[in-house]
Amino acid sequence: MKQTVGALLAAAGLLAASLGFLSSSPAVPAQAQASLTPRAVLPVLARDGIYTANSNLPPADPAYCPATGNPPSPPNSILGLLTIGGSPAPTGTVVQVVLDGKLGPARFVAAPGGGYRLDFAVGGPGCPNRVGVSIGVLVNGRVVPTGKTVGAGGTGVPDRFDIALP
């Protein structure tokens, strides 16, 4: 509920900023207006925990243990191609790692083509990101099990897991 309220407030701020930008844009002569395509860019409001490129990333579960050490150990990574309905996932699609059923770090699909990469730390006993727990990927409110588990110490070599959602 707290996250939803925060997302609503952030979206309202972005909407207000966008409307302020639109109203402060320079005047276009009437003759030129006829040839312009009407359009506006407005932020999209996230619903039901599905985040968009104009909102903040969803947080990791409070039980997730961040990297420790100086420097921190290399991360474990899972990456791959993400398709939705047979097409590459659009830039800005949010993917989030799920470790032992708990949410870990999230990232946006950063480039056209639907590729994603999630880096996560290996935690100690009692952490959902401890060695041996199952790894899943959350996309559009759906958890996709990878069949992979968290390895010891982070090798710096990512695991590949391609996802095709209907």
Tab-separated table of N, CA, C and O in Angstrom, residues 15-26 39-42:
chain	number	residue	atom	x	y	z
A	15	LEU	N	3.217	14.208	-13.804
A	15	LEU	CA	2.120	14.756	-14.606
A	15	LEU	C	2.081	16.274	-14.486
A	15	LEU	O	1.967	16.980	-15.482
A	16	ALA	N	2.211	16.782	-13.270
A	16	ALA	CA	2.197	18.227	-13.059
A	16	ALA	C	3.376	18.877	-13.784
A	16	ALA	O	3.230	19.919	-14.422
A	17	ALA	N	4.552	18.248	-13.704
A	17	ALA	CA	5.725	18.796	-14.392
A	17	ALA	C	5.521	18.778	-15.902
A	17	ALA	O	5.872	19.725	-16.605
A	18	SER	N	4.927	17.696	-16.417
A	18	SER	CA	4.685	17.600	-17.856
A	18	SER	C	3.693	18.660	-18.317
A	18	SER	O	3.889	19.295	-19.342
A	19	LEU	N	2.639	18.846	-17.557
A	19	LEU	CA	1.645	19.850	-17.924
A	19	LEU	C	2.244	21.251	-17.849
A	19	LEU	O	1.960	22.099	-18.690
A	20	GLY	N	3.092	21.488	-16.853
A	20	GLY	CA	3.774	22.779	-16.755
A	20	GLY	C	4.677	23.000	-17.944
A	20	GLY	O	4.749	24.096	-18.496
A	21	PHE	N	5.361	21.972	-18.387
A	21	PHE	CA	6.231	22.063	-19.556
A	21	PHE	C	5.424	22.370	-20.808
A	21	PHE	O	5.783	23.210	-21.607
A	22	LEU	N	4.295	21.673	-20.955
A	22	LEU	CA	3.474	21.880	-22.137
A	22	LEU	C	2.913	23.294	-22.187
A	22	LEU	O	2.847	23.916	-23.242
A	23	SER	N	2.505	23.812	-21.030
A	23	SER	CA	1.909	25.141	-21.026
A	23	SER	C	2.960	26.234	-21.178
A	23	SER	O	2.641	27.339	-21.570
A	24	SER	N	4.229	25.940	-20.876
A	24	SER	CA	5.259	26.960	-20.978
A	24	SER	C	6.027	26.891	-22.300
A	24	SER	O	6.968	27.630	-22.485
A	25	SER	N	5.630	25.985	-23.196
A	25	SER	CA	6.331	25.883	-24.470
A	25	SER	C	6.042	27.119	-25.311
A	25	SER	O	4.991	27.746	-25.182
A	26	PRO	N	6.989	27.500	-26.178
A	26	PRO	CA	6.799	28.716	-26.962
A	26	PRO	C	5.587	28.615	-27.871
A	26	PRO	O	5.222	27.547	-28.350
A	39	ARG	N	0.310	15.992	-30.309
A	39	ARG	CA	0.787	14.929	-29.438
A	39	ARG	C	1.314	15.536	-28.150
A	39	ARG	O	1.666	16.705	-28.104
A	40	ALA	N	1.368	14.706	-27.126
A	40	ALA	CA	1.921	15.100	-25.841
A	40	ALA	C	2.530	13.868	-25.209
A	40	ALA	O	2.117	12.742	-25.482
A	41	VAL	N	3.514	14.064	-24.383
A	41	VAL	CA	4.130	12.961	-23.654
A	41	VAL	C	3.695	13.087	-22.209
A	41	VAL	O	3.951	14.096	-21.564
A	42	LEU	N	3.011	12.089	-21.737
A	42	LEU	CA	2.540	12.077	-20.359
A	42	LEU	C	3.069	10.835	-19.669
A	42	LEU	O	3.159	9.768	-20.274
